[in-house]
mmCIF file of C-alpha atoms in Angstrom:
data_model
loop_
_atom_site.group_PDB
_atom_site.id
_atom_site.type_symbol
_atom_site.label_atom_id
_atom_site.label_comp_id
_atom_site.label_asym_id
_atom_site.label_seq_id
_atom_site.Cartn_x
_atom_site.Cartn_y
_atom_site.Cartn_z
ATOM 1 C CA MET A 1 -0.375 -0.034 0.629
ATOM 2 C CA SER A 2 1.518 3.559 -1.001
ATOM 3 C CA TYR A 3 1.754 6.248 1.321
ATOM 4 C CA LEU A 4 -1.096 8.672 -0.361
ATOM 5 C CA GLN A 5 -3.665 5.267 0.440
ATOM 6 C CA LEU A 6 -4.489 5.358 3.735
ATOM 7 C CA PRO A 7 -4.676 1.978 5.730
ATOM 8 C CA VAL A 8 -8.599 -0.039 5.400
ATOM 9 C CA ILE A 9 -8.359 -2.028 8.320
ATOM 10 C CA ASP A 10 -11.350 -5.406 8.738
ATOM 11 C CA LEU A 11 -12.582 -4.497 12.423
ATOM 12 C CA SER A 12 -13.548 -8.200 12.350
ATOM 13 C CA ALA A 13 -10.463 -9.272 12.929
ATOM 14 C CA ALA A 14 -11.408 -8.908 16.243
ATOM 15 C CA ASP A 15 -13.499 -12.524 16.134
ATOM 16 C CA ARG A 16 -10.904 -14.190 14.400
ATOM 17 C CA GLY A 17 -9.066 -15.573 17.673
ATOM 18 C CA PRO A 18 -5.287 -14.300 19.133
ATOM 19 C CA GLN A 19 -3.576 -14.117 16.177
ATOM 20 C CA ALA A 20 -5.935 -11.818 14.001
ATOM 21 C CA ARG A 21 -6.616 -9.499 16.966
ATOM 22 C CA ALA A 22 -3.736 -8.517 17.044
ATOM 23 C CA LEU A 23 -3.051 -7.955 14.095
ATOM 24 C CA LEU A 24 -6.084 -5.637 14.798
ATOM 25 C CA HIS A 25 -3.909 -4.140 17.178
ATOM 26 C CA ALA A 26 -0.835 -3.601 14.973
ATOM 27 C CA GLN A 27 -2.709 -1.880 12.262
ATOM 28 C CA LEU A 28 -4.970 0.235 14.414
ATOM 29 C CA HIS A 29 -1.384 1.642 16.573
ATOM 30 C CA SER A 30 -0.749 2.680 13.627
ATOM 31 C CA ALA A 31 -3.744 4.022 12.293
ATOM 32 C CA ALA A 32 -4.550 6.778 14.760
ATOM 33 C CA HIS A 33 -0.964 7.536 16.158
ATOM 34 C CA ASP A 34 0.876 7.697 12.372
ATOM 35 C CA VAL A 35 -2.574 9.329 10.164
ATOM 36 C CA GLY A 36 -5.229 9.549 12.296
ATOM 37 C CA PHE A 37 -8.181 8.404 10.084
ATOM 38 C CA PHE A 38 -7.978 4.415 8.026
ATOM 39 C CA GLN A 39 -10.736 2.902 6.364
ATOM 40 C CA LEU A 40 -13.000 0.209 8.175
ATOM 41 C CA THR A 41 -14.647 -2.249 6.837
ATOM 42 C CA GLY A 42 -15.536 -5.961 8.275
ATOM 43 C CA HIS A 43 -17.807 -3.326 10.633
ATOM 44 C CA GLY A 44 -21.381 -5.293 10.404
ATOM 45 C CA ILE A 45 -23.376 -2.763 8.683
ATOM 46 C CA THR A 46 -24.782 -4.065 5.993
ATOM 47 C CA ASP A 47 -25.858 -3.547 1.880
ATOM 48 C CA THR A 48 -29.144 -2.917 3.105
ATOM 49 C CA GLU A 49 -28.955 -0.737 5.298
ATOM 50 C CA THR A 50 -26.478 1.843 3.638
ATOM 51 C CA ASP A 51 -29.440 1.906 0.562
ATOM 52 C CA ALA A 52 -32.126 2.498 1.866
ATOM 53 C CA LEU A 53 -30.252 5.243 4.257
ATOM 54 C CA MET A 54 -29.093 6.662 0.415
ATOM 55 C CA SER A 55 -31.959 6.630 -0.371
ATOM 56 C CA ALA A 56 -34.484 8.278 2.059
ATOM 57 C CA MET A 57 -31.168 11.257 1.604
ATOM 58 C CA ARG A 58 -31.804 10.830 -1.655
ATOM 59 C CA ALA A 59 -35.074 11.243 -1.729
ATOM 60 C CA PHE A 60 -34.927 14.110 0.566
ATOM 61 C CA PHE A 61 -33.271 16.969 -1.135
ATOM 62 C CA ALA A 62 -35.093 16.112 -4.069
ATOM 63 C CA LEU A 63 -38.038 17.723 -2.628
ATOM 64 C CA PRO A 64 -39.180 21.071 -3.751
ATOM 65 C CA GLU A 65 -36.183 23.505 -2.252
ATOM 66 C CA ALA A 66 -39.273 24.433 -0.301
ATOM 67 C CA GLU A 67 -40.091 22.137 1.607
ATOM 68 C CA ARG A 68 -36.219 21.863 2.761
ATOM 69 C CA LEU A 69 -36.808 24.956 4.131
ATOM 70 C CA ALA A 70 -39.969 24.375 6.507
ATOM 71 C CA ILE A 71 -37.480 22.443 8.363
ATOM 72 C CA GLY A 72 -34.231 25.061 8.712
ATOM 73 C CA ASN A 73 -32.593 25.055 10.814
ATOM 74 C CA ILE A 74 -33.045 28.549 11.591
ATOM 75 C CA ASN A 75 -35.910 27.776 12.887
ATOM 76 C CA SER A 76 -33.812 25.827 15.933
ATOM 77 C CA PRO A 77 -32.082 26.688 19.050
ATOM 78 C CA HIS A 78 -30.624 23.557 18.785
ATOM 79 C CA PHE A 79 -28.742 23.569 15.276
ATOM 80 C CA ARG A 80 -30.820 20.614 14.027
ATOM 81 C CA GLY A 81 -32.002 21.439 10.582
ATOM 82 C CA TYR A 82 -31.758 22.028 7.426
ATOM 83 C CA THR A 83 -29.194 24.328 5.571
ATOM 84 C CA ARG A 84 -28.987 25.411 2.951
ATOM 85 C CA THR A 85 -25.714 25.755 -0.225
ATOM 86 C CA GLY A 86 -23.433 28.318 1.186
ATOM 87 C CA ASP A 87 -25.064 29.107 4.619
ATOM 88 C CA GLU A 88 -22.490 26.669 6.838
ATOM 89 C CA HIS A 89 -18.538 28.326 5.965
ATOM 90 C CA THR A 90 -15.864 27.090 7.780
ATOM 91 C CA GLY A 91 -12.592 28.612 8.567
ATOM 92 C CA GLY A 92 -14.209 31.777 7.166
ATOM 93 C CA SER A 93 -15.276 30.709 4.290
ATOM 94 C CA ARG A 94 -18.477 29.027 2.932
ATOM 95 C CA ASP A 95 -19.292 25.338 2.331
ATOM 96 C CA TRP A 96 -20.494 24.455 -1.462
ATOM 97 C CA ARG A 97 -22.951 22.513 0.527
ATOM 98 C CA ASP A 98 -26.206 22.023 2.053
ATOM 99 C CA GLN A 99 -27.437 19.583 4.580
ATOM 100 C CA LEU A 100 -30.083 18.601 7.445
ATOM 101 C CA ASP A 101 -28.497 17.692 10.976
ATOM 102 C CA ILE A 102 -29.465 15.261 13.100
ATOM 103 C CA GLY A 103 -29.029 14.211 16.777
ATOM 104 C CA ALA A 104 -30.746 11.733 19.050
ATOM 105 C CA GLU A 105 -34.374 12.399 18.995
ATOM 106 C CA ARG A 106 -34.766 14.314 22.553
ATOM 107 C CA PRO A 107 -36.734 16.638 24.587
ATOM 108 C CA PRO A 108 -35.220 20.625 24.612
ATOM 109 C CA ARG A 109 -32.579 22.086 27.370
ATOM 110 C CA ILE A 110 -33.488 25.694 27.578
ATOM 111 C CA PRO A 111 -30.475 25.882 30.685
ATOM 112 C CA GLY A 112 -31.561 27.700 33.560
ATOM 113 C CA PRO A 113 -29.508 29.714 35.779
ATOM 114 C CA GLY A 114 -25.411 29.735 35.770
ATOM 115 C CA GLU A 115 -26.044 26.126 33.331
ATOM 116 C CA PRO A 116 -23.424 25.862 31.133
ATOM 117 C CA ALA A 117 -25.095 26.865 27.477
ATOM 118 C CA TYR A 118 -23.914 24.115 25.466
ATOM 119 C CA TRP A 119 -27.019 22.137 26.612
ATOM 120 C CA TRP A 120 -28.586 24.053 23.474
ATOM 121 C CA LEU A 121 -27.774 21.607 21.354
ATOM 122 C CA GLU A 122 -29.377 18.752 23.081
ATOM 123 C CA GLY A 123 -33.188 19.192 21.832
ATOM 124 C CA PRO A 124 -35.424 17.188 18.999
ATOM 125 C CA ASN A 125 -34.563 16.802 15.721
ATOM 126 C CA GLN A 126 -36.952 18.397 12.186
ATOM 127 C CA TRP A 127 -38.255 16.104 9.862
ATOM 128 C CA PRO A 128 -40.284 16.724 6.275
ATOM 129 C CA ALA A 129 -43.709 15.692 6.725
ATOM 130 C CA GLY A 130 -43.315 13.645 3.762
ATOM 131 C CA LEU A 131 -40.914 11.625 4.037
ATOM 132 C CA PRO A 132 -41.073 8.747 7.571
ATOM 133 C CA ALA A 133 -38.757 6.557 6.053
ATOM 134 C CA LEU A 134 -36.161 9.004 6.467
ATOM 135 C CA ARG A 135 -37.389 9.531 10.185
ATOM 136 C CA ALA A 136 -36.726 6.081 10.278
ATOM 137 C CA ALA A 137 -32.970 5.403 8.103
ATOM 138 C CA ALA A 138 -31.284 7.844 10.488
ATOM 139 C CA LEU A 139 -32.297 7.445 13.872
ATOM 140 C CA GLY A 140 -31.296 3.717 13.115
ATOM 141 C CA TRP A 141 -28.773 4.771 11.427
ATOM 142 C CA ILE A 142 -27.439 6.328 14.545
ATOM 143 C CA ASP A 143 -28.550 3.789 16.153
ATOM 144 C CA ARG A 144 -26.418 1.029 14.752
ATOM 145 C CA LEU A 145 -23.157 3.127 13.876
ATOM 146 C CA SER A 146 -22.930 4.073 18.038
ATOM 147 C CA GLU A 147 -22.193 0.525 18.424
ATOM 148 C CA VAL A 148 -20.068 -0.143 15.598
ATOM 149 C CA ALA A 149 -17.840 2.952 17.305
ATOM 150 C CA ALA A 150 -17.788 1.884 20.248
ATOM 151 C CA ARG A 151 -16.513 -1.271 19.525
ATOM 152 C CA LEU A 152 -13.478 -0.060 17.248
ATOM 153 C CA LEU A 153 -12.924 2.464 20.447
ATOM 154 C CA HIS A 154 -12.285 -0.792 22.826
ATOM 155 C CA GLU A 155 -10.260 -2.053 20.320
ATOM 156 C CA LEU A 156 -8.673 1.275 19.216
ATOM 157 C CA LEU A 157 -7.661 2.145 23.714
ATOM 158 C CA VAL A 158 -6.379 -1.770 23.378
ATOM 159 C CA SER A 159 -4.447 -1.450 20.444
ATOM 160 C CA ILE A 160 -1.800 1.108 22.355
ATOM 161 C CA GLY A 161 -2.229 -0.119 25.890
ATOM 162 C CA ALA A 162 -5.105 1.056 27.654
ATOM 163 C CA PRO A 163 -8.308 -0.468 29.504
ATOM 164 C CA ALA A 164 -11.135 -1.028 27.227
ATOM 165 C CA ASP A 165 -13.147 0.734 28.940
ATOM 166 C CA PHE A 166 -11.680 3.876 30.781
ATOM 167 C CA TYR A 167 -14.477 6.336 27.904
ATOM 168 C CA ASP A 168 -16.964 4.468 29.131
ATOM 169 C CA ASP A 169 -18.376 6.477 31.441
ATOM 170 C CA VAL A 170 -19.196 9.413 29.299
ATOM 171 C CA PHE A 171 -20.636 7.664 26.473
ATOM 172 C CA ALA A 172 -23.433 7.101 29.601
ATOM 173 C CA GLY A 173 -26.514 8.371 29.402
ATOM 174 C CA HIS A 174 -26.635 11.061 27.144
ATOM 175 C CA PRO A 175 -24.367 10.509 24.464
ATOM 176 C CA HIS A 176 -24.151 13.571 22.110
ATOM 177 C CA LEU A 177 -24.500 11.912 18.975
ATOM 178 C CA HIS A 178 -24.907 13.345 16.012
ATOM 179 C CA LEU A 179 -25.080 12.589 12.047
ATOM 180 C CA LYS A 180 -25.256 14.766 8.796
ATOM 181 C CA LEU A 181 -26.851 13.756 5.565
ATOM 182 C CA VAL A 182 -24.963 16.324 3.082
ATOM 183 C CA ARG A 183 -24.220 16.541 -0.419
ATOM 184 C CA TYR A 184 -22.087 18.645 -2.827
ATOM 185 C CA PRO A 185 -23.471 20.011 -5.830
ATOM 186 C CA GLY A 186 -21.310 20.622 -7.228
ATOM 187 C CA SER A 187 -18.674 23.474 -7.837
ATOM 188 C CA GLY A 188 -20.739 24.753 -11.189
ATOM 189 C CA GLY A 189 -22.949 26.405 -8.938
ATOM 190 C CA ALA A 190 -20.407 28.095 -6.172
ATOM 191 C CA ALA A 191 -20.910 31.484 -6.377
ATOM 192 C CA ASP A 192 -17.417 33.217 -5.921
ATOM 193 C CA GLY A 193 -16.184 29.808 -8.032
ATOM 194 C CA THR A 194 -14.567 27.942 -5.015
ATOM 195 C CA GLY A 195 -14.273 24.148 -4.964
ATOM 196 C CA GLN A 196 -14.196 24.340 -1.007
ATOM 197 C CA GLY A 197 -17.733 22.208 -0.390
ATOM 198 C CA VAL A 198 -16.151 22.299 2.893
ATOM 199 C CA GLY A 199 -12.179 23.834 3.783
ATOM 200 C CA ALA A 200 -10.213 22.442 6.098
ATOM 201 C CA HIS A 201 -10.667 21.800 9.836
ATOM 202 C CA LYS A 202 -10.743 18.654 12.451
ATOM 203 C CA ASP A 203 -13.060 16.832 14.275
ATOM 204 C CA TYR A 204 -14.208 18.211 17.728
ATOM 205 C CA GLY A 205 -15.154 14.600 19.549
ATOM 206 C CA PHE A 206 -13.569 10.891 19.465
ATOM 207 C CA LEU A 207 -14.627 9.249 16.040
ATOM 208 C CA THR A 208 -15.993 10.514 12.935
ATOM 209 C CA LEU A 209 -18.038 7.468 10.362
ATOM 210 C CA LEU A 210 -18.089 8.924 6.734
ATOM 211 C CA LEU A 211 -20.278 7.331 3.970
ATOM 212 C CA GLN A 212 -19.547 8.242 0.576
ATOM 213 C CA ASP A 213 -20.838 7.665 -2.661
ATOM 214 C CA ARG A 214 -18.664 6.000 -5.122
ATOM 215 C CA ILE A 215 -17.740 9.813 -6.370
ATOM 216 C CA GLY A 216 -14.936 11.446 -4.185
ATOM 217 C CA GLY A 217 -13.845 14.481 -3.416
ATOM 218 C CA LEU A 218 -12.662 14.195 0.236
ATOM 219 C CA GLN A 219 -8.950 14.833 1.046
ATOM 220 C CA VAL A 220 -7.117 13.629 3.564
ATOM 221 C CA GLN A 221 -3.819 16.645 4.822
ATOM 222 C CA ARG A 222 -0.812 13.832 5.365
ATOM 223 C CA GLY A 223 2.972 14.240 6.910
ATOM 224 C CA ASP A 224 4.505 15.732 3.600
ATOM 225 C CA GLY A 225 1.825 18.858 4.321
ATOM 226 C CA GLU A 226 -0.074 17.771 1.725
ATOM 227 C CA PHE A 227 -3.969 16.723 0.893
ATOM 228 C CA HIS A 228 -4.217 13.788 -0.519
ATOM 229 C CA ASP A 229 -7.703 11.622 -2.271
ATOM 230 C CA VAL A 230 -9.084 9.608 -0.169
ATOM 231 C CA PRO A 231 -10.826 6.951 -3.057
ATOM 232 C CA PRO A 232 -14.370 5.520 -1.973
ATOM 233 C CA ILE A 233 -13.805 2.133 -0.869
ATOM 234 C CA GLN A 234 -17.750 -0.239 -1.610
ATOM 235 C CA GLY A 235 -18.521 -1.253 1.983
ATOM 236 C CA ALA A 236 -16.241 0.670 4.366
ATOM 237 C CA PHE A 237 -16.308 3.763 6.298
ATOM 238 C CA VAL A 238 -13.967 6.707 6.740
ATOM 239 C CA VAL A 239 -12.568 6.509 9.926
ATOM 240 C CA ASN A 240 -10.761 9.593 11.660
ATOM 241 C CA LEU A 241 -9.913 9.922 15.277
ATOM 242 C CA GLY A 242 -11.432 13.514 17.219
ATOM 243 C CA GLU A 243 -9.309 16.021 19.008
ATOM 244 C CA LEU A 244 -10.700 14.888 22.836
ATOM 245 C CA LEU A 245 -8.891 11.478 21.357
ATOM 246 C CA GLU A 246 -5.708 13.547 20.733
ATOM 247 C CA VAL A 247 -6.174 15.941 23.449
ATOM 248 C CA ALA A 248 -6.589 12.672 26.029
ATOM 249 C CA THR A 249 -3.449 11.366 24.328
ATOM 250 C CA ASN A 250 -0.867 14.755 24.612
ATOM 251 C CA GLY A 251 -1.069 14.473 20.959
ATOM 252 C CA TYR A 252 0.047 10.598 20.295
ATOM 253 C CA LEU A 253 -3.314 9.944 18.820
ATOM 254 C CA LYS A 254 -4.115 12.369 16.052
ATOM 255 C CA ALA A 255 -6.093 14.740 15.187
ATOM 256 C CA THR A 256 -6.165 14.836 11.308
ATOM 257 C CA ASN A 257 -6.894 17.793 8.767
ATOM 258 C CA HIS A 258 -9.267 16.650 5.854
ATOM 259 C CA ARG A 259 -11.860 18.490 3.340
ATOM 260 C CA VAL A 260 -13.427 18.720 0.742
ATOM 261 C CA VAL A 261 -13.370 19.852 -2.324
ATOM 262 C CA SER A 262 -16.433 20.357 -5.004
ATOM 263 C CA PRO A 263 -16.844 17.341 -7.481
ATOM 264 C CA PRO A 264 -16.609 18.774 -10.538
ATOM 265 C CA GLY A 265 -19.942 20.303 -12.692
ATOM 266 C CA ALA A 266 -22.803 19.580 -11.951
ATOM 267 C CA THR A 267 -21.825 16.490 -10.912
ATOM 268 C CA GLU A 268 -23.806 15.653 -7.154
ATOM 269 C CA ARG A 269 -21.577 13.587 -4.258
ATOM 270 C CA TYR A 270 -24.201 12.233 -1.578
ATOM 271 C CA SER A 271 -21.823 11.949 1.648
ATOM 272 C CA VAL A 272 -23.061 10.904 5.729
ATOM 273 C CA PRO A 273 -20.761 11.461 8.815
ATOM 274 C CA PHE A 274 -21.420 10.145 11.686
ATOM 275 C CA PHE A 275 -20.110 12.090 15.338
ATOM 276 C CA TYR A 276 -19.318 9.677 17.920
ATOM 277 C CA ASN A 277 -19.127 12.336 20.883
ATOM 278 C CA PRO A 278 -19.201 12.227 24.713
ATOM 279 C CA ARG A 279 -22.350 13.624 26.542
ATOM 280 C CA LEU A 280 -21.839 17.449 25.781
ATOM 281 C CA ASP A 281 -21.131 17.296 30.572
ATOM 282 C CA ALA A 282 -17.752 15.288 30.028
ATOM 283 C CA ARG A 283 -15.003 15.985 31.910
ATOM 284 C CA ILE A 284 -12.129 14.538 29.048
ATOM 285 C CA GLU A 285 -9.138 12.412 31.233
ATOM 286 C CA PRO A 286 -6.166 12.319 30.796
ATOM 287 C CA LEU A 287 -5.530 8.297 28.592
ATOM 288 C CA PRO A 288 -3.714 6.083 30.393
ATOM 289 C CA PHE A 289 -0.921 3.848 28.142
ATOM 290 C CA PRO A 290 2.679 2.871 28.181
ATOM 291 C CA TYR A 291 3.340 4.901 25.233
ATOM 292 C CA GLU A 292 2.003 9.022 26.899
ATOM 293 C CA ALA A 293 6.617 10.127 27.437
ATOM 294 C CA GLN A 294 6.157 9.163 23.417
ATOM 295 C CA ALA A 295 3.257 11.822 23.537
ATOM 296 C CA PRO A 296 4.424 14.785 21.508
ATOM 297 C CA GLY A 297 1.858 17.401 22.988
ATOM 298 C CA VAL A 298 -1.268 18.670 21.704
ATOM 299 C CA THR A 299 -1.710 20.361 18.258
ATOM 300 C CA SER A 300 -2.045 24.702 20.100
ATOM 301 C CA ASP A 301 -4.024 26.582 17.733
ATOM 302 C CA PRO A 302 -4.520 30.232 19.002
ATOM 303 C CA ALA A 303 -8.086 30.539 17.004
ATOM 304 C CA ASN A 304 -9.226 27.042 18.523
ATOM 305 C CA PRO A 305 -8.370 26.597 21.491
ATOM 306 C CA LEU A 306 -9.718 23.691 23.236
ATOM 307 C CA PHE A 307 -11.549 22.678 27.070
ATOM 308 C CA ALA A 308 -11.658 19.557 28.357
ATOM 309 C CA GLU A 309 -15.156 19.494 28.394
ATOM 310 C CA PHE A 310 -16.655 18.493 25.509
ATOM 311 C CA GLY A 311 -19.804 20.676 25.154
ATOM 312 C CA ARG A 312 -18.017 24.190 24.816
ATOM 313 C CA ASN A 313 -15.878 22.585 22.079
ATOM 314 C CA GLU A 314 -18.724 21.837 20.953
ATOM 315 C CA LEU A 315 -20.944 24.607 20.548
ATOM 316 C CA LYS A 316 -17.969 26.753 19.869
ATOM 317 C CA GLY A 317 -17.924 24.714 16.891
ATOM 318 C CA TRP A 318 -21.811 25.052 16.169
ATOM 319 C CA LEU A 319 -21.642 29.115 16.885
ATOM 320 C CA ARG A 320 -19.053 29.398 14.307
ATOM 321 C CA ALA A 321 -20.335 26.948 11.829
ATOM 322 C CA HIS A 322 -23.743 28.647 11.376
ATOM 323 C CA PRO A 323 -24.159 32.282 12.265
ATOM 324 C CA LYS A 324 -27.451 32.618 10.953
ATOM 325 C CA ALA A 325 -28.697 30.759 13.352
ATOM 326 C CA ALA A 326 -26.435 31.911 16.394
ATOM 327 C CA ALA A 327 -27.341 34.889 15.700
ATOM 328 C CA ARG A 328 -31.019 34.298 15.628
ATOM 329 C CA HIS A 329 -31.599 32.263 18.331
ATOM 330 C CA HIS A 330 -28.005 32.856 20.652
ATOM 331 C CA ALA A 331 -27.039 36.913 20.036
ATOM 332 C CA ASP A 332 -25.933 36.956 23.103
ATOM 333 C CA LEU A 333 -23.243 33.823 23.608
ATOM 334 C CA VAL A 334 -22.447 35.212 19.587
ATOM 335 C CA GLU A 335 -20.766 37.672 21.178
ATOM 336 C CA GLN A 336 -18.889 35.482 23.948
ATOM 337 C CA PRO A 337 -19.050 32.469 23.411
ATOM 338 C CA LEU A 338 -16.023 30.815 24.605
ATOM 339 C CA VAL A 339 -16.567 32.923 27.606
ATOM 340 C CA ALA A 340 -20.352 31.657 27.731
ATOM 341 C CA ALA A 341 -20.042 28.847 26.671
ATOM 342 C CA GLY A 342 -19.914 27.468 30.197
#
């Protein structure tokens, strides 16, 4: 496998005896420490499940724009719902994609006096009235990928000599699970002529599992500083580590910059990232593992300070990425987001 390709890791090797599991751990250790990205097979998600989700997602994006905007995230203080093309920002620039943001279905949580503002991020989703299959497929996908991600995290921790269950407590109760259904309409329609489907960034949480179609466009920054294409593999998820794991291991595990380049012309690309995140109030303790002395330290970005309390990082990201919804519902937080985040 060339340097430019991501490792391909078969999670089902964990069930094929000690030798196969040891090889799995060696592969996970290398991928998470050296790259921060890999392709995951053997996860148990069937083609039937995947096809049901993709079919429901395509039906949603085929709805008239007025029906999609009727569940716009501008209506939601919890940042749930539809965002039209160009209304989300990464790195201060517009992303050329539209999307539906979905989380675990919960009652609205309005922070009381003295409570952290990140509790605004818990609440109900918005669903298109005429597509009941979308709700079933999306919430079912969250449940299934939560199982895969939990198993993967256990194996990953073991691979670096840490206790498998060390972070079970931060996922207990109400983890902040998040799903995006994303369409990239192609660079041909970009008003500013850019190819930024989504700008370069790192994810905030623990693990991201991405389902991408056959079009491609995802790029990962490798050790040479360049962004390299991630070719789609049928039936595989692209997995990347989030900043919480980098912080927890003092930089031994790597959260890596990645971006999406818009497909050419009028070509559409569909993708479904699932973010495996802990509870909003979870405080992420340093991970005890035998390679601590080799940890290089956490990447520092003055424009993106990281907090041990996950909800503060998550709220900071939503306020920056969705300025219209933030201004409408959280003007007080926009003025002082890092203080008000709790």
